[in-house]
């Protein structure tokens, strides 16, 4: 058998002896609480010997107070010396649907008063006070605050400076009064203040490191990223770095990459960052014209050189003298043209069609291709000597599927671009639409993304871009999904729209279930059931404090 509670047992015996012993009975109750308080303070001191981590100290303390004085909710908040804002360190007893940040916002005026006065603050009727502050009935219902519940807040002082607060919420006990709570909370606050200072300094250090990291990232991005290129992924940082390394020289550059990745942007960046930026930048697509015309386009022709040559015409190389020429899709030219191009690369000289006069040019050559030149060399369709002349400094443009972290940044850029063109304000992208953008494999790369966003901006008509505004190709990523969508019912479609609405609202409210339910016209219970039904991760949309 277990031993009976001694303090409680003595009090009951004295109570049976008559009403004249009530005072003694209350005295024994106070003595019993004093023993519990001493036990709690001893436990805190033992914990401090092992750890200065506030997490190891506060949560067990608040749990013990729940058992000892009937605490309903308790929090510890640390003041940031940089911003003056409260940072919630620990909290217990909060409803599932309420985050610690939401609760902190409710009691913030009292916490600020506690820090300002550097003295304890008591709110005897907490429910009435919240109503006076204009707190919504749904929130009060969620908290389920009793009519006798009060809030007690004491400052955490370190070297006479209030660095935070320790607060509890519990029903009032007339036999004990608030003074007893103040006494134990003040003692606890005094003991853990040094641990709170350590937490404060750590939080400030982390924030400082984050700000420094953000500053350095922006500095790096600004330093290496050309103005016409978008993306902060590691692959794009490598592209920016290579552009920076070769831009100021006259070295021939070969830009490799799939169609639609933005190879022409690399060529423009090389020209703009180089010493030839004020000279001509001439573009020529080698795949756009038949082989019989390419020679005339590149090198020019004399009057009467062939049928239709009514006047002398300068070629692209001559027009690009002192500047840069960009030869796109270089892998599509014939062997005969490759031979003539090789001479220009080697000697920087050529003759116009129908002329024997040699023309010398000072031109930087940038070529680009989406073809596998190495395989073409093996097949004999691309000259090996031309390949080595072109491939002096290769730059690889990664496909969009390999830089998915840049998708949203690119999408935002295109939204701004086409919203401005349409005379509208930029719109945001719904969470469901973001999921589709992020999960699609983008065979057409950035060009395909741009076309998708242009279409979505037009269809959204100034509202947020939803999943159904995106092309069907994005919504059916593979054959299995196409087959599944063909057999989908009306109920499936309705559920998809309902899930998108719920996700969008949770995103807007920072995962505040009560607020999201109110906006959607649902009860919190129904909201919770739907969140569970659609397996929505609330942490994903929670606001970062």
Short mmCIF file of C-alpha atoms in Angstrom, two decimals, residues 119-412:
data_model
loop_
_atom_site.label_atom_id
_atom_site.label_comp_id
_atom_site.label_asym_id
_atom_site.label_seq_id
_atom_site.Cartn_x
_atom_site.Cartn_y
_atom_site.Cartn_z
CA UNK A 119 7.30 44.52 -11.62
CA UNK A 120 4.67 41.76 -11.52
CA UNK A 121 1.27 42.32 -13.16
CA UNK A 122 -1.96 40.56 -12.13
CA UNK A 123 -5.16 40.38 -14.22
CA UNK A 124 -7.75 38.90 -11.80
CA UNK A 125 -10.48 38.34 -14.42
CA UNK A 126 -8.61 37.33 -17.56
CA UNK A 127 -11.69 36.49 -19.67
CA UNK A 128 -13.24 39.92 -19.10
CA UNK A 129 -9.96 41.62 -19.91
CA UNK A 130 -9.68 39.74 -23.23
CA UNK A 131 -13.25 40.76 -24.14
CA UNK A 132 -12.39 44.38 -23.41
CA UNK A 133 -9.40 44.03 -25.76
CA UNK A 134 -11.76 43.00 -28.56
CA UNK A 135 -10.71 39.37 -28.76
CA UNK A 136 -13.16 37.37 -30.90
CA UNK A 137 -15.63 34.98 -29.26
CA UNK A 138 -14.23 32.01 -31.24
CA UNK A 139 -10.79 32.59 -29.71
CA UNK A 140 -12.24 32.83 -26.19
CA UNK A 141 -14.14 29.62 -26.82
CA UNK A 142 -10.97 27.92 -28.00
CA UNK A 143 -9.11 28.98 -24.84
CA UNK A 144 -12.06 27.94 -22.63
CA UNK A 145 -11.11 30.42 -19.90
CA UNK A 146 -13.05 30.05 -16.67
CA UNK A 147 -14.85 32.98 -14.98
CA UNK A 148 -12.42 32.83 -11.99
CA UNK A 149 -9.25 32.49 -14.09
CA UNK A 150 -6.59 35.17 -13.83
CA UNK A 151 -3.24 35.97 -15.42
CA UNK A 152 -0.09 36.51 -13.37
CA UNK A 153 3.07 37.80 -15.05
CA UNK A 154 6.44 38.39 -13.39
CA UNK A 155 9.62 39.85 -14.94
CA UNK A 156 12.79 37.87 -15.54
CA UNK A 157 15.49 40.17 -14.17
CA UNK A 158 19.19 39.93 -14.88
CA UNK A 159 21.40 42.60 -13.28
CA UNK A 160 18.33 44.83 -12.70
CA UNK A 161 17.29 44.57 -16.37
CA UNK A 162 13.95 42.98 -17.33
CA UNK A 163 14.93 40.56 -20.10
CA UNK A 164 11.64 38.68 -20.35
CA UNK A 165 8.55 37.44 -18.54
CA UNK A 166 7.25 34.31 -16.83
CA UNK A 167 3.45 34.20 -16.90
CA UNK A 168 0.77 31.75 -15.79
CA UNK A 169 -2.99 31.52 -16.18
CA UNK A 170 -5.00 29.70 -13.49
CA UNK A 171 -8.32 29.78 -11.55
CA UNK A 172 -8.25 32.02 -8.47
CA UNK A 173 -8.02 30.22 -5.08
CA UNK A 174 -9.39 32.52 -2.32
CA UNK A 175 -7.72 30.40 0.39
CA UNK A 176 -4.29 31.04 -1.10
CA UNK A 177 -4.66 34.28 -3.06
CA UNK A 178 -2.50 35.67 -5.83
CA UNK A 179 0.29 36.63 -3.43
CA UNK A 180 1.39 33.03 -3.04
CA UNK A 181 1.62 32.66 -6.83
CA UNK A 182 3.61 35.87 -7.05
CA UNK A 183 6.02 34.62 -4.42
CA UNK A 184 6.81 31.30 -6.11
CA UNK A 185 6.90 32.79 -9.63
CA UNK A 186 9.24 35.58 -8.50
CA UNK A 187 11.59 33.04 -6.92
CA UNK A 188 11.52 30.85 -10.05
CA UNK A 189 12.10 33.89 -12.28
CA UNK A 190 15.06 34.92 -10.15
CA UNK A 191 16.63 31.46 -10.39
CA UNK A 192 16.19 30.98 -14.15
CA UNK A 193 17.04 34.57 -15.17
CA UNK A 194 20.64 33.65 -15.98
CA UNK A 195 19.47 30.79 -18.21
CA UNK A 196 17.06 33.24 -19.84
CA UNK A 197 19.96 35.62 -20.52
CA UNK A 198 21.87 32.78 -22.19
CA UNK A 199 18.81 32.03 -24.35
CA UNK A 200 18.43 35.72 -25.17
CA UNK A 201 22.05 36.03 -26.24
CA UNK A 202 21.81 32.82 -28.29
CA UNK A 203 18.64 34.04 -30.06
CA UNK A 204 20.26 37.38 -30.80
CA UNK A 205 23.39 35.65 -32.08
CA UNK A 206 21.34 33.38 -34.35
CA UNK A 207 19.39 36.36 -35.67
CA UNK A 208 22.61 38.24 -36.26
CA UNK A 209 24.09 35.30 -38.17
CA UNK A 210 20.92 34.99 -40.27
CA UNK A 211 21.03 38.67 -41.16
CA UNK A 212 24.73 38.41 -41.99
CA UNK A 213 24.06 35.34 -44.14
CA UNK A 214 21.25 37.14 -45.98
CA UNK A 215 23.50 40.16 -46.52
CA UNK A 216 26.32 38.02 -47.89
CA UNK A 217 23.95 36.06 -50.13
CA UNK A 218 22.56 39.29 -51.58
CA UNK A 219 26.07 40.66 -51.98
CA UNK A 220 27.18 37.51 -53.81
CA UNK A 221 24.07 37.51 -55.99
CA UNK A 222 24.53 41.20 -56.80
CA UNK A 223 28.21 40.73 -57.47
CA UNK A 224 27.89 37.79 -59.85
CA UNK A 225 24.36 37.89 -61.24
CA UNK A 226 23.93 39.76 -64.53
CA UNK A 227 20.93 42.07 -64.59
CA UNK A 228 19.11 40.07 -67.28
CA UNK A 229 19.41 36.67 -65.57
CA UNK A 230 17.31 35.28 -62.70
CA UNK A 231 18.10 32.51 -60.25
CA UNK A 232 20.03 31.95 -57.03
CA UNK A 233 20.57 28.19 -57.24
CA UNK A 234 24.09 26.83 -56.91
CA UNK A 235 24.06 25.85 -60.60
CA UNK A 236 23.21 29.40 -61.64
CA UNK A 237 25.81 30.83 -59.26
CA UNK A 238 28.34 28.69 -61.15
CA UNK A 239 27.11 30.18 -64.45
CA UNK A 240 27.44 33.72 -63.06
CA UNK A 241 30.93 32.94 -61.83
CA UNK A 242 32.06 31.69 -65.24
CA UNK A 243 30.54 34.74 -66.95
CA UNK A 244 32.45 36.99 -64.55
CA UNK A 245 35.71 35.12 -65.22
CA UNK A 246 35.62 35.29 -69.04
CA UNK A 247 33.56 38.45 -69.75
CA UNK A 248 36.46 40.92 -69.91
CA UNK A 249 38.54 38.81 -72.33
CA UNK A 250 38.04 38.16 -76.06
CA UNK A 251 38.08 34.39 -75.61
CA UNK A 252 35.66 32.35 -77.73
CA UNK A 253 32.86 30.94 -75.57
CA UNK A 254 30.62 27.95 -76.30
CA UNK A 255 27.33 27.98 -74.38
CA UNK A 256 25.87 24.48 -73.97
CA UNK A 257 22.39 23.59 -72.80
CA UNK A 258 18.93 22.41 -73.78
CA UNK A 259 16.58 24.56 -75.83
CA UNK A 260 14.82 27.22 -73.77
CA UNK A 261 17.37 27.43 -70.96
CA UNK A 262 18.46 31.00 -71.79
CA UNK A 263 21.73 30.60 -73.71
CA UNK A 264 21.23 33.92 -75.48
CA UNK A 265 21.06 35.66 -72.09
CA UNK A 266 24.53 34.33 -71.32
CA UNK A 267 25.82 35.76 -74.60
CA UNK A 268 24.26 39.16 -73.83
CA UNK A 269 25.72 39.13 -70.32
CA UNK A 270 29.19 38.34 -71.69
CA UNK A 271 28.91 41.24 -74.15
CA UNK A 272 27.54 43.73 -71.60
CA UNK A 273 30.11 42.90 -68.93
CA UNK A 274 33.03 42.92 -71.36
CA UNK A 275 35.13 45.72 -72.85
CA UNK A 276 33.06 45.65 -76.08
CA UNK A 277 29.80 46.65 -74.41
CA UNK A 278 29.48 49.88 -76.46
CA UNK A 279 30.15 48.05 -79.72
CA UNK A 280 27.64 46.04 -81.82
CA UNK A 281 26.10 42.81 -80.53
CA UNK A 282 25.00 40.82 -83.60
CA UNK A 283 22.84 37.69 -83.29
CA UNK A 284 22.49 34.98 -85.89
CA UNK A 285 20.50 31.76 -85.67
CA UNK A 286 22.28 29.13 -87.77
CA UNK A 287 19.19 26.89 -87.85
CA UNK A 288 16.85 29.61 -89.15
CA UNK A 289 18.06 29.68 -92.78
CA UNK A 290 18.93 27.11 -95.47
CA UNK A 291 22.60 26.35 -96.07
CA UNK A 292 22.65 28.19 -99.41
CA UNK A 293 21.83 31.51 -97.70
CA UNK A 294 23.86 31.16 -94.49
CA UNK A 295 27.20 31.95 -96.20
CA UNK A 296 25.84 35.18 -97.64
CA UNK A 297 24.30 36.14 -94.29
CA UNK A 298 27.50 35.51 -92.36
CA UNK A 299 30.10 36.91 -94.80
CA UNK A 300 28.07 39.25 -97.03
CA UNK A 301 28.03 39.42 -100.84
CA UNK A 302 28.96 41.70 -103.72
CA UNK A 303 26.51 43.13 -106.23
CA UNK A 304 25.72 40.52 -108.90
CA UNK A 305 27.32 37.67 -106.93
CA UNK A 306 24.20 35.59 -107.53
CA UNK A 307 20.68 35.99 -108.84
CA UNK A 308 18.90 38.60 -106.74
CA UNK A 309 22.10 40.21 -105.42
CA UNK A 310 21.12 43.71 -106.55
CA UNK A 311 23.54 45.51 -104.25
CA UNK A 312 26.56 44.90 -102.06
CA UNK A 313 25.62 43.73 -98.59
CA UNK A 314 27.74 43.41 -95.47
CA UNK A 315 27.57 40.12 -93.59
CA UNK A 316 27.04 39.57 -89.88
CA UNK A 317 30.75 39.25 -89.15
CA UNK A 318 31.47 42.58 -90.82
CA UNK A 319 28.60 44.25 -88.98
CA UNK A 320 29.94 42.90 -85.69
CA UNK A 321 33.44 44.34 -86.19
CA UNK A 322 34.89 45.60 -82.88
CA UNK A 323 31.91 43.98 -81.12
CA UNK A 324 30.45 40.53 -80.50
CA UNK A 325 28.73 38.00 -82.75
CA UNK A 326 26.46 35.35 -81.25
CA UNK A 327 26.04 32.21 -83.38
CA UNK A 328 23.05 30.32 -82.01
CA UNK A 329 22.51 26.62 -82.85
CA UNK A 330 26.02 26.30 -84.26
CA UNK A 331 25.55 22.53 -84.46
CA UNK A 332 23.04 22.90 -87.31
CA UNK A 333 25.42 24.26 -89.99
CA UNK A 334 26.71 22.08 -92.83
CA UNK A 335 30.25 20.75 -93.21
CA UNK A 336 30.91 23.20 -96.08
CA UNK A 337 29.96 26.20 -93.93
CA UNK A 338 31.94 24.76 -91.01
CA UNK A 339 35.12 24.90 -93.10
CA UNK A 340 34.65 28.60 -93.92
CA UNK A 341 33.71 29.38 -90.33
CA UNK A 342 36.85 27.65 -89.09
CA UNK A 343 39.00 30.11 -91.08
CA UNK A 344 37.25 33.09 -89.46
CA UNK A 345 37.83 31.62 -86.02
CA UNK A 346 41.53 31.05 -86.76
CA UNK A 347 42.47 34.14 -88.77
CA UNK A 348 39.57 36.57 -88.16
CA UNK A 349 39.36 37.12 -91.92
CA UNK A 350 37.02 36.16 -94.81
CA UNK A 351 35.82 37.19 -98.30
CA UNK A 352 32.35 38.27 -99.27
CA UNK A 353 30.50 35.99 -101.68
CA UNK A 354 31.52 37.04 -105.21
CA UNK A 355 34.68 38.87 -104.06
CA UNK A 356 38.36 38.00 -103.74
CA UNK A 357 39.16 40.86 -101.37
CA UNK A 358 40.03 39.64 -97.86
CA UNK A 359 38.30 41.48 -95.03
CA UNK A 360 39.79 41.41 -91.55
CA UNK A 361 37.58 41.85 -88.49
CA UNK A 362 38.12 42.24 -84.78
CA UNK A 363 35.19 40.33 -83.38
CA UNK A 364 34.48 38.22 -80.35
CA UNK A 365 32.68 34.95 -81.14
CA UNK A 366 30.15 33.37 -78.81
CA UNK A 367 28.45 30.20 -80.02
CA UNK A 368 25.62 28.16 -78.55
CA UNK A 369 24.12 24.77 -79.20
CA UNK A 370 21.64 22.30 -77.76
CA UNK A 371 23.13 19.47 -79.83
CA UNK A 372 25.52 16.75 -78.66
CA UNK A 373 28.60 17.92 -80.55
CA UNK A 374 30.77 15.04 -79.30
CA UNK A 375 28.35 12.52 -80.76
CA UNK A 376 28.16 14.52 -84.01
CA UNK A 377 31.96 14.37 -84.27
CA UNK A 378 31.84 10.59 -83.95
CA UNK A 379 29.21 10.50 -86.71
CA UNK A 380 31.27 12.83 -88.90
CA UNK A 381 28.65 15.61 -89.05
CA UNK A 382 30.68 18.14 -87.07
CA UNK A 383 34.34 18.95 -87.64
CA UNK A 384 36.66 18.12 -84.78
CA UNK A 385 38.97 21.08 -85.44
CA UNK A 386 36.00 23.49 -85.39
CA UNK A 387 34.81 21.94 -82.14
CA UNK A 388 38.11 22.62 -80.41
CA UNK A 389 38.18 26.19 -81.76
CA UNK A 390 34.72 26.84 -80.36
CA UNK A 391 35.05 24.94 -77.09
CA UNK A 392 37.77 27.18 -75.61
CA UNK A 393 35.66 28.25 -72.65
CA UNK A 394 32.41 26.24 -72.31
CA UNK A 395 29.53 27.45 -70.12
CA UNK A 396 26.75 24.99 -69.30
CA UNK A 397 23.22 26.32 -68.82
CA UNK A 398 21.32 23.87 -66.58
CA UNK A 399 17.78 22.74 -67.47
CA UNK A 400 14.99 24.09 -65.27
CA UNK A 401 14.31 20.67 -63.73
CA UNK A 402 17.81 20.80 -62.19
CA UNK A 403 17.25 24.24 -60.61
CA UNK A 404 13.74 23.89 -59.18
CA UNK A 405 14.53 26.33 -56.37
CA UNK A 406 14.59 29.09 -59.03
CA UNK A 407 11.11 28.29 -60.40
CA UNK A 408 9.17 30.58 -58.06
CA UNK A 409 11.62 33.44 -58.55
CA UNK A 410 11.28 33.10 -62.32
CA UNK A 411 7.50 32.80 -62.04
CA UNK A 412 7.31 36.01 -59.97
#
